Short mmCIF file of C-alpha atoms and ligand atoms in Angstrom, two decimals:
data_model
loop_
_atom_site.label_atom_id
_atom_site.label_comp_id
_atom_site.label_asym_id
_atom_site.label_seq_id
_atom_site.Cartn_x
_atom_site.Cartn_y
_atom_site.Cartn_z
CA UNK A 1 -15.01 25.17 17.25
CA UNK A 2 -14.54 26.74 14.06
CA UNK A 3 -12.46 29.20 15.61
CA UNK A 4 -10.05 26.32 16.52
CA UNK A 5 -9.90 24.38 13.05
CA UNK A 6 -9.13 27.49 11.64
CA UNK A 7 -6.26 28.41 13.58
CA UNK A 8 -4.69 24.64 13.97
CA UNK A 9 -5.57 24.78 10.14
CA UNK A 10 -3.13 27.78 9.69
CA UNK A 11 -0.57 26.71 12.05
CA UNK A 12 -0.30 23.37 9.76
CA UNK A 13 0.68 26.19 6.85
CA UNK A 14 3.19 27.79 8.68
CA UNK A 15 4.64 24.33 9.11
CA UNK A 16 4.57 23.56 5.42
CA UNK A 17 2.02 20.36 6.91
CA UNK A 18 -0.88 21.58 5.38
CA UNK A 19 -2.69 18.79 3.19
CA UNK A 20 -5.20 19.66 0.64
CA UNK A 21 -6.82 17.81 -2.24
CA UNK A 22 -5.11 18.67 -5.24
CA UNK A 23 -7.04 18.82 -7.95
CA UNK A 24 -7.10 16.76 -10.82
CA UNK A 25 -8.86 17.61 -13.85
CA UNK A 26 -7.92 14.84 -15.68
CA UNK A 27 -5.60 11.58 -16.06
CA UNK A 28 -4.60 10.41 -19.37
CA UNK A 29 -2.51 7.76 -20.09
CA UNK A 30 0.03 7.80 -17.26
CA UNK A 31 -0.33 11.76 -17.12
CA UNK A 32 -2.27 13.50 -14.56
CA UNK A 33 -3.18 17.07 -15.63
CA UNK A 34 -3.26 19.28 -13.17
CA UNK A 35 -5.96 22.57 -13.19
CA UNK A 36 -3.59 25.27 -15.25
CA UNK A 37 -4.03 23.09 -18.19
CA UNK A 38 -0.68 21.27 -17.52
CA UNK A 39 0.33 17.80 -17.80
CA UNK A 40 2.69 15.95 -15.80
CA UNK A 41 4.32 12.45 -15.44
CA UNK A 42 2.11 10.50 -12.55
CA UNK A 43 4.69 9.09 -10.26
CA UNK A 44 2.36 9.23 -6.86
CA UNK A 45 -0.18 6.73 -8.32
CA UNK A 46 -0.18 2.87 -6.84
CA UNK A 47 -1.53 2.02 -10.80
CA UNK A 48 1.58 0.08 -10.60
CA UNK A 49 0.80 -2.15 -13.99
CA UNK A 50 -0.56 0.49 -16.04
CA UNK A 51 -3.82 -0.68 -15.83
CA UNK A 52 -6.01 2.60 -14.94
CA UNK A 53 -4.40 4.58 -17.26
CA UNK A 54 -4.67 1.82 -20.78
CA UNK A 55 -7.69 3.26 -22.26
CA UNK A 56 -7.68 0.43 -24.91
CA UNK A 57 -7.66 -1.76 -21.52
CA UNK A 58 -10.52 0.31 -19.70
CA UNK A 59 -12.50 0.63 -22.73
CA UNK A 60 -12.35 -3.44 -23.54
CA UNK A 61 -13.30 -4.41 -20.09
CA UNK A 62 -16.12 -1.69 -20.25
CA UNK A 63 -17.67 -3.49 -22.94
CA UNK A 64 -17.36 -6.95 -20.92
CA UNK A 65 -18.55 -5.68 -17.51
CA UNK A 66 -21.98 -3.77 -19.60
CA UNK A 67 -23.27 -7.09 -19.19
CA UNK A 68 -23.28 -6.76 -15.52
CA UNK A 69 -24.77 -3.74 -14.83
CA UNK A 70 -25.78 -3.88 -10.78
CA UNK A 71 -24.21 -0.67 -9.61
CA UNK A 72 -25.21 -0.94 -6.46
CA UNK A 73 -25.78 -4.35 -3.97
CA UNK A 74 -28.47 -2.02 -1.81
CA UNK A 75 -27.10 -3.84 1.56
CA UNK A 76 -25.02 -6.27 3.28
CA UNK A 77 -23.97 -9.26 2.05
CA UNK A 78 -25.21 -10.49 5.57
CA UNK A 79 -28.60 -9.20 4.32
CA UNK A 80 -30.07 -9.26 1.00
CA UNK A 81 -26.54 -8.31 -0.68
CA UNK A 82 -24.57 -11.53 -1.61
CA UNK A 83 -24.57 -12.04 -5.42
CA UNK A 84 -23.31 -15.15 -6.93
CA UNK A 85 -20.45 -12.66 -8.15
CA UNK A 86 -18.93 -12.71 -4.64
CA UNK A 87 -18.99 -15.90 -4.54
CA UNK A 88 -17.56 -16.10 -7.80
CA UNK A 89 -14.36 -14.50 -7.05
CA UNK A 90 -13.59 -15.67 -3.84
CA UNK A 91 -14.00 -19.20 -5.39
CA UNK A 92 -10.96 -18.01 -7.78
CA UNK A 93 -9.21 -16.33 -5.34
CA UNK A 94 -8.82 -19.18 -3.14
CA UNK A 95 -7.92 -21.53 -6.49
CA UNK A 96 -5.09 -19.08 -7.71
CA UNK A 97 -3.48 -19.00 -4.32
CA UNK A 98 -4.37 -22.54 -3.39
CA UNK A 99 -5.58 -22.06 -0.33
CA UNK A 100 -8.89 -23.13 1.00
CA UNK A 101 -10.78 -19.97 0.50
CA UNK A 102 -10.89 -16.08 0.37
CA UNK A 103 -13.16 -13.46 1.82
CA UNK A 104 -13.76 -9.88 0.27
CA UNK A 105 -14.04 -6.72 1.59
CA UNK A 106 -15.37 -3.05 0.57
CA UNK A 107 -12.20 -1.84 0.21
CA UNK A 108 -8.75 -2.89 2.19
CA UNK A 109 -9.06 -0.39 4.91
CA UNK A 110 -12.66 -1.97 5.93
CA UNK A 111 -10.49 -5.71 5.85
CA UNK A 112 -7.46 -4.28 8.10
CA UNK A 113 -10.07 -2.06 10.37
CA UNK A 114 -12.32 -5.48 10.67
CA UNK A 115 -10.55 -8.67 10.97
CA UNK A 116 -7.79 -8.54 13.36
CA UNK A 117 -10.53 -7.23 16.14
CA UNK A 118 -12.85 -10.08 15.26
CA UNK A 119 -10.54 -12.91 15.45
CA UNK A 120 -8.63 -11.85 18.88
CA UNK A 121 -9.66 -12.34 22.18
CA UNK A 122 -8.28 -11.76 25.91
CA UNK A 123 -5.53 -14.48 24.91
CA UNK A 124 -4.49 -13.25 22.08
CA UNK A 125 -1.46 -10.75 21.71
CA UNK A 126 -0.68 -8.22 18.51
CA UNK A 127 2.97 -8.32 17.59
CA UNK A 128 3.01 -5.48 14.77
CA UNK A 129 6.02 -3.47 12.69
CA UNK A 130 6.17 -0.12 14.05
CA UNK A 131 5.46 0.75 10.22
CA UNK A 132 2.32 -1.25 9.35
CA UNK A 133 -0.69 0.91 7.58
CA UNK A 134 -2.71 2.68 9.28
CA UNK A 135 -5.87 0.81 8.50
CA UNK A 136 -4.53 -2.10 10.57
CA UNK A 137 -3.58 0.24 13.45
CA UNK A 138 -6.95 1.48 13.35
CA UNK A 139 -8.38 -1.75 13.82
CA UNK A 140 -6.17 -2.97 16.81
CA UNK A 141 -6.90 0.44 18.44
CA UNK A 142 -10.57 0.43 17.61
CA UNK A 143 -10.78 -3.37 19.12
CA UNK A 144 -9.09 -2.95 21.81
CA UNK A 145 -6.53 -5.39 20.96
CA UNK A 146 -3.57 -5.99 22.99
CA UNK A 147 -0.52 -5.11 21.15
CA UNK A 148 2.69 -4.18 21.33
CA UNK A 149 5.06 -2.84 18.69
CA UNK A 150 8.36 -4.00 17.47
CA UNK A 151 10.96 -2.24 15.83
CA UNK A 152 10.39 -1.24 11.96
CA UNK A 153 12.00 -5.09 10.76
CA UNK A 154 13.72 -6.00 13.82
CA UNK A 155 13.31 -9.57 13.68
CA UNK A 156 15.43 -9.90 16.79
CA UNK A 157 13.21 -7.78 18.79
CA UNK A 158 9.59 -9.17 17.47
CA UNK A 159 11.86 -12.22 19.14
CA UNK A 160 12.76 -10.61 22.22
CA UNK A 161 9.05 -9.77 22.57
CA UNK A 162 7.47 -13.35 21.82
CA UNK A 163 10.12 -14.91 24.65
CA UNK A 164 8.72 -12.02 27.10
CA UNK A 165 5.05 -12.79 26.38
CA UNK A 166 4.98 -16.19 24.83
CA UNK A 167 3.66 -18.18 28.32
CA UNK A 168 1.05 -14.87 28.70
CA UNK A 169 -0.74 -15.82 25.89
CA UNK A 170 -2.09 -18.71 23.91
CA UNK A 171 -1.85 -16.89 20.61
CA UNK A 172 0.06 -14.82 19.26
CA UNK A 173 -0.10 -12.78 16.08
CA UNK A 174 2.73 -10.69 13.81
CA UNK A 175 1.46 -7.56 11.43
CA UNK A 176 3.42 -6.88 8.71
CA UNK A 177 3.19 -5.55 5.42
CA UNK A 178 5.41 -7.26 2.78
CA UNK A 179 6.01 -4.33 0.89
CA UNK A 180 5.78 -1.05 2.59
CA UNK A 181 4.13 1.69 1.43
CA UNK A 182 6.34 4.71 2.32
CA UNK A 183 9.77 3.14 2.80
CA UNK A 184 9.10 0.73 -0.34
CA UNK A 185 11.79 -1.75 1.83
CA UNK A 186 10.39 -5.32 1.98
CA UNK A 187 9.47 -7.64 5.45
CA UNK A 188 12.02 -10.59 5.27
CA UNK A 189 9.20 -13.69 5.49
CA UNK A 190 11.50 -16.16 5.24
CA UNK A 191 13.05 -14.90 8.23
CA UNK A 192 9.25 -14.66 10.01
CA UNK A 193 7.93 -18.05 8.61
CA UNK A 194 11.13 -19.83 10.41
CA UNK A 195 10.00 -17.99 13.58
CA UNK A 196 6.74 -19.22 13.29
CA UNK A 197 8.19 -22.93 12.94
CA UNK A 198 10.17 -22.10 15.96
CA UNK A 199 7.50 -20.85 17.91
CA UNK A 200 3.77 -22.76 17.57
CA UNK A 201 1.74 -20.09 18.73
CA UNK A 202 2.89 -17.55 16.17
CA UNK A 203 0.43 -16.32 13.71
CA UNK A 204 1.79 -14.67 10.28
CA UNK A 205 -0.75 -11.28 9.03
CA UNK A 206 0.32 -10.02 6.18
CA UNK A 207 -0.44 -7.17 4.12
CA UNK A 208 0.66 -7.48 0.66
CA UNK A 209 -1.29 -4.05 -0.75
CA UNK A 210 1.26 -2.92 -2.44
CA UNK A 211 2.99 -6.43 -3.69
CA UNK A 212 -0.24 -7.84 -5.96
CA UNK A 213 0.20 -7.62 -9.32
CA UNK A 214 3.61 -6.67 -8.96
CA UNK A 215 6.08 -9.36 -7.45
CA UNK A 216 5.59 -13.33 -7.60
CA UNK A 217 5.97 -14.97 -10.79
CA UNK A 218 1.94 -14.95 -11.31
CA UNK A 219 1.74 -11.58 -9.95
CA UNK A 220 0.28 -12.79 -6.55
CA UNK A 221 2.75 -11.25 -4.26
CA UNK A 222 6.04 -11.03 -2.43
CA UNK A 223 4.58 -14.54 -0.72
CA UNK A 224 4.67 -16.18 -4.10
CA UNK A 225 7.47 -14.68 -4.83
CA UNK A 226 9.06 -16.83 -1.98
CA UNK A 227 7.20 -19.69 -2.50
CA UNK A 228 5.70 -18.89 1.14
CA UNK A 229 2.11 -18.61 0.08
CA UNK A 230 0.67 -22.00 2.31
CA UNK A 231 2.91 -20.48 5.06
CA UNK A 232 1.24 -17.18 5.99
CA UNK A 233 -2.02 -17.65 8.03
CA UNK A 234 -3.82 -14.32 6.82
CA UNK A 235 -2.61 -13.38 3.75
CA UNK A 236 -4.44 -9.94 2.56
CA UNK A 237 -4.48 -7.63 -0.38
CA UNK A 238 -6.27 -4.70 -1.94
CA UNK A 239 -7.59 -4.19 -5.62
CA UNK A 240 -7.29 -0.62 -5.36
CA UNK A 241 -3.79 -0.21 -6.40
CA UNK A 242 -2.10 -2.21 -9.24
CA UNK A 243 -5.66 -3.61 -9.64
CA UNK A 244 -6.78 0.11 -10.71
CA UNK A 245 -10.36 -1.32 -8.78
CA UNK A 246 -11.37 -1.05 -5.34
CA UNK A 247 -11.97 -3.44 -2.38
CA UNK A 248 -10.07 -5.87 -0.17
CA UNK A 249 -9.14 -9.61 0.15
CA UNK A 250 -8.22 -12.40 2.49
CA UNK A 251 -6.83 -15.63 1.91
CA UNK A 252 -7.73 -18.12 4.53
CA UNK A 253 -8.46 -20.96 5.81
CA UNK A 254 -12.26 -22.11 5.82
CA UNK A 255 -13.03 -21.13 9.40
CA UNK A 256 -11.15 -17.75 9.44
CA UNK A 257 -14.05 -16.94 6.62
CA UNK A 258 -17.15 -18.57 8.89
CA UNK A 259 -15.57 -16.60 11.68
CA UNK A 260 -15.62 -13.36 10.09
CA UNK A 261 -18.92 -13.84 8.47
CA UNK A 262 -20.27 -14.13 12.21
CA UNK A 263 -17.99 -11.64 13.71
CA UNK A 264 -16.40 -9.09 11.59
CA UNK A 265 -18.20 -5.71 11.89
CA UNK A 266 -16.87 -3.83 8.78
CA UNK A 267 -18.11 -6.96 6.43
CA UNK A 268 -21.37 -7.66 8.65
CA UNK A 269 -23.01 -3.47 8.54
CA UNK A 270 -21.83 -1.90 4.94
CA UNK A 271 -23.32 -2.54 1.97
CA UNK A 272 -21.17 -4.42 0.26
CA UNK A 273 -19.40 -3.65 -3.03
CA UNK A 274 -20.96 -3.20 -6.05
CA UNK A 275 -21.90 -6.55 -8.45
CA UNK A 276 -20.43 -4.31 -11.13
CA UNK A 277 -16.96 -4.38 -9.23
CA UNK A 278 -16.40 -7.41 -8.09
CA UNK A 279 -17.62 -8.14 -11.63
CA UNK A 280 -14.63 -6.31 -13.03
CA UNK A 281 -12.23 -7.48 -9.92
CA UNK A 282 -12.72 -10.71 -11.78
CA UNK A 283 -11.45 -9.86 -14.93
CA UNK A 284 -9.01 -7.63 -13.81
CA UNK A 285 -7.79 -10.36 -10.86
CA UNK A 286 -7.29 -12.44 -13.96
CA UNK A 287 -5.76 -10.36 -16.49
CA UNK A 288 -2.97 -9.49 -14.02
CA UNK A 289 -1.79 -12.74 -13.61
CA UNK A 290 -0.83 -13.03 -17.19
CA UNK A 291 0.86 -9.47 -17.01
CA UNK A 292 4.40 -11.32 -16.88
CA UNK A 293 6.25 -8.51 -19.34
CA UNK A 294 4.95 -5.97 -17.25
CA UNK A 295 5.75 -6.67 -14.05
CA UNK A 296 9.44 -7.19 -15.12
CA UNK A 297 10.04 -4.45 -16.59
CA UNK A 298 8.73 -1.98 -13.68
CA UNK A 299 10.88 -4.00 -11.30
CA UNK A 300 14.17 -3.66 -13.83
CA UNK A 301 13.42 0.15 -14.45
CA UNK A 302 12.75 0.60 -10.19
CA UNK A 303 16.28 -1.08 -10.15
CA UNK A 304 18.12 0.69 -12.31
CA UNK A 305 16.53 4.07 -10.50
CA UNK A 306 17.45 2.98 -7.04
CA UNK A 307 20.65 2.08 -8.21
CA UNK A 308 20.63 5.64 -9.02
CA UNK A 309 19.34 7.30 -6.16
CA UNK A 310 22.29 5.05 -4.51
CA UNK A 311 24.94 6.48 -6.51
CA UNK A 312 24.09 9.88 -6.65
CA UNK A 313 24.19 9.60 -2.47
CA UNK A 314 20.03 10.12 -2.31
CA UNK A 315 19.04 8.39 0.99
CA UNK A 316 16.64 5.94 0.40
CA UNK A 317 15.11 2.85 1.75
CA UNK A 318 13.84 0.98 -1.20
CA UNK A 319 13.67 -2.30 -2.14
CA UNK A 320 10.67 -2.65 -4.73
CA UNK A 321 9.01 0.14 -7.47
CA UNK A 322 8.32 2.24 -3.84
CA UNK A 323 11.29 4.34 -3.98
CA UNK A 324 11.11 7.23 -1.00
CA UNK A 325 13.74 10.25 -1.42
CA UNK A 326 14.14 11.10 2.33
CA UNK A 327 15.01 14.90 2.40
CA UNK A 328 14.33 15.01 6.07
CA UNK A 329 12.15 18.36 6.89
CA UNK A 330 8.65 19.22 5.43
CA UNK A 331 9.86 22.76 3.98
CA UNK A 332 12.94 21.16 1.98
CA UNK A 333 10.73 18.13 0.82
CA UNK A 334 8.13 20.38 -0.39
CA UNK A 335 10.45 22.94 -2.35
CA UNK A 336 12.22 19.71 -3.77
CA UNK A 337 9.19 18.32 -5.11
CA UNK A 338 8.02 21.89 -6.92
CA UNK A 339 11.50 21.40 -8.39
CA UNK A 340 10.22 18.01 -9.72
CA UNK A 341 7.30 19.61 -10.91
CA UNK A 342 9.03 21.85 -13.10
CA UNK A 343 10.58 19.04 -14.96
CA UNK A 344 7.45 17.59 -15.51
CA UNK A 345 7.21 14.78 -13.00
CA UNK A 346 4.24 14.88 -10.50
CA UNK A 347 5.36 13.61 -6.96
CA UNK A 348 4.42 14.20 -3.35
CA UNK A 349 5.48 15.01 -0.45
CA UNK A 350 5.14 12.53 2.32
CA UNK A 351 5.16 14.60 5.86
CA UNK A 352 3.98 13.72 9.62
CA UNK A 353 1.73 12.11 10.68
CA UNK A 354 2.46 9.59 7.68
CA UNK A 355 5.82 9.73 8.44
CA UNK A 356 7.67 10.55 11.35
CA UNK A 357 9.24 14.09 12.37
CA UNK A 358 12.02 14.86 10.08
CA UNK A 359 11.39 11.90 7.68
CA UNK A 360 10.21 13.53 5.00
CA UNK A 361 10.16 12.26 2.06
CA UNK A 362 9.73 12.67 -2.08
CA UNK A 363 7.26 9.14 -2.84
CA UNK A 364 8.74 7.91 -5.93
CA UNK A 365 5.90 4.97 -6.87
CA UNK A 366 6.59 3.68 -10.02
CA UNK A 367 4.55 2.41 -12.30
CA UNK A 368 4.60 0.53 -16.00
CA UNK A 369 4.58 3.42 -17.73
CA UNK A 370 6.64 5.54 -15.89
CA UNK A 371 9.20 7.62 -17.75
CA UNK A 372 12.46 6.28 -16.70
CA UNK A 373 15.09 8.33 -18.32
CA UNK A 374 13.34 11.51 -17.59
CA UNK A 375 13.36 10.38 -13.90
CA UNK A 376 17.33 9.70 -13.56
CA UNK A 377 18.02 12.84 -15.57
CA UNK A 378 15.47 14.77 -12.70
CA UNK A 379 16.72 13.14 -9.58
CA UNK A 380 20.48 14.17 -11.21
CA UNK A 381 19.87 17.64 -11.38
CA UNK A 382 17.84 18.17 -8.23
CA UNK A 383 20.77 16.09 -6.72
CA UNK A 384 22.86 19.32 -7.71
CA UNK A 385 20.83 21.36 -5.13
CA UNK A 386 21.58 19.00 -2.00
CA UNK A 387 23.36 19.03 -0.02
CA UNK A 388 21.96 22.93 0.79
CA UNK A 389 20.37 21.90 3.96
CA UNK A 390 19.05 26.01 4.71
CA UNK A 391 17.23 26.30 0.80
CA UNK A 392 15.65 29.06 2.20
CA UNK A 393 13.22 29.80 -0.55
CA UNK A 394 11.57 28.28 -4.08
CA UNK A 395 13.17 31.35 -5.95
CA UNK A 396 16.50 30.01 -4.70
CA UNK A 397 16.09 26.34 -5.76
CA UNK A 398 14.90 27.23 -9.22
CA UNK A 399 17.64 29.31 -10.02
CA UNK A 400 19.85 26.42 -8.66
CA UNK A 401 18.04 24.34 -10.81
CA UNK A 402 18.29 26.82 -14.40
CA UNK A 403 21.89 27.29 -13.59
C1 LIG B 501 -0.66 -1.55 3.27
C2 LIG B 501 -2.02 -1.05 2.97
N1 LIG B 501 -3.07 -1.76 3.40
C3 LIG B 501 -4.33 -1.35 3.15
C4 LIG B 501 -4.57 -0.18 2.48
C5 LIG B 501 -5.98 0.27 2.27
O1 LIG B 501 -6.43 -0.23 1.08
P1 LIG B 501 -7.63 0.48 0.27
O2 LIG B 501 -7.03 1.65 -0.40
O3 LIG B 501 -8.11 -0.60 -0.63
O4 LIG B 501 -8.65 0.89 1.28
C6 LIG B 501 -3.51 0.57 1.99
C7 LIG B 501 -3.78 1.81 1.21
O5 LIG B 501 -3.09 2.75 1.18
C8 LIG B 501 -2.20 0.14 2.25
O6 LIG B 501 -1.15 0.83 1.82
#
């Protein structure tokens, strides 16, 4: 076997695929420095408000969560592990968004790998967006759900597909993220909350991971954003991102949360998340809300950069502070974003499996503090290299780039 990894390990080099950890020595502010001692602009964080890297921030709510100091809940909430805290901020979960209550998970791939396979049975049928996470694919796959796929927002074919199957089934559910993570383009829920009108049995799932704390006037999603909140059956989110925490929610109605407490495997056997954080999701849950200023001006400065990117004739597919560069093949995308580099903006490459063959991309994921005039003048001048489709090597692009 180790024969094997090693070779399918070197073929991934050859084909510029190979992922490793990079490593980090330190992040400062919104600067991540990297292990020769230098520091670069973070633009391939999800620390969307600026919240991870405000040390005045960190080191206030330090002091506030030292009164709480469970590190550890030692098992399942199921078991011995449910703390009033828990309860705590699922009670003002469910009161911000109104709705009649909220569950939380360990983090938002446990809620995406856990809830979907509970809740279906034999009559229930998976309509999802060819691009939804991964941690929801996981869970249809690992439950055997049935499911079928519609094109990446092709509203007329999730239609096409509820016609085919609608007498099959007695219920059907769609997946979709509101924001998506590597195209950064948004799912048009208007559009999916009249199809639910127009057909009973449709469900609504969606994923707003990358929308909380960033869009909605209260910072509770694209969903609030659109007044659509009561509208969208499971309505999900993750503190790990513009939360700078960790863990996963759902908004729900009552017996969606009984349910899962009876039937959901990745909330029933892992120990569930720390007092300390859920402590501190708390705080932080509530501190966003009020982050008003902040939240504007990330999505003026991610306009005025895809605007940009638009101009300039960069292909992109954004419509939020997710802005993807789509250079197209892994070698290019990876000698593109060493070009980045050496202007002092830290990006990555997104390659296969993430995204598909020839879809790679440069992940622009903006954030509060992100340095916006450094990042037009950068995306100008490596705009001056394209469009050389055969860059054959780094030593080529960076005299490109000096010239
Ligand atoms: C859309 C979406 N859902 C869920 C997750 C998983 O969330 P977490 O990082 O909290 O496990 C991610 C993380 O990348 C995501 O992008």
């Amino acid at each position: 076997m180790y024969t094997r990894l090693k070779t399918e390990l070197e073929l991934l080099k050859k084909e510029s695929m190979l992922r490793s950890l990079a490593p980090v020595t330190s992040i400062e502010g919104a600067m991540i420095s990297l292990e020769n001692g230098r520091k670069l602009h973070n633009l391939s964080s999800n620390d969307y408000l600026g919240l991870g890297a405000d040390s005045l921030f960190q080191e206030a709510i330090k002091e506030q969560v030292q009164s709480y100091m469970l590190t550890g809940s030692t098992s399942s909430r199921l078991m011995a592990g449910n703390y009033p805290i828990f309860e705590e901020l699922e009670a003002e979960l469910a009161r911000a968004f109104r709705q009649e209550s909220a569950l939380t998970f360990v983090s938002g791939y446990h809620m995406n790998l856990g809830i979907i396979g509970a809740l279906a049975n034999s009559q229930t049928l998976i309509l999802a967006d060819k691009l939804i996470h991964a941690s929801m694919l996981d869970g249809l796959r690992l439950h055997n759900c049935k499911f079928e796929r519609f094109r990446h927002n092709d509203l007329a074919h999730l239609e096409r597909l509820i016609q085919k199957y609608y007498t099959g089934y007695s219920e059907i559910v769609v997946m979709v993220e509101s924001i998506y993570s590597m195209d950064g383009d948004k799912a048009n829920l208007q559009a999916l909350v009249k199809l639910k009108k127009k057909y009973p049995k449709l469900m609504l799932y969606v994923d707003e991971a990358h929308a909380i704390g960033v869009r909605g006037a209260t910072g509770l999603g694209l969903a609030e954003e659109e007044g659509l909140i009561k509208d969208i059956d499971f309505l999900l989110g993750t503190f790990g991102k513009a939360l700078a925490s960790q863990g996963g929610y759902l908004i729900c109605k009552q017996v969606v949360k009984d349910y899962l407490i009876n039937h959901c495997r990745s909330l029933i056997f892992s120990t569930a998340m720390p007092p300390i954080r859920a402590y501190y999701n708390l705080i932080v849950f509530k501190q966003m809300r009020a982050m008003t200023k902040e939240r504007e001006h990330l999505n003026s400065m991610s306009e005025r950069i895809r605007k940009e990117l638009k101009q300039l004739g960069w292909e992109t597919t954004s419509q939020s502070h997710i802005l993807p560069i789509i250079i197209g093949s892994a070698e290019d995308t990876m000698l593109y974003v060493q070009a980045l580099k050496e202007m002092g903006l830290y990006t990555l490459a997104v390659r296969p499996p993430t995204v598909a063959q020839g879809k790679c991309r440069i992940r622009l994921s903006l954030t509060f503090t992100s340095p916006e005039d450094l990042i037009i003048s950068s995306i100008r001048q490596i705009k001056k290299l394209s469009p050389h489709k055969n860059i054959s090597n780094l030593n080529t692009l960076n005299k490109a780039i000096k010239h």
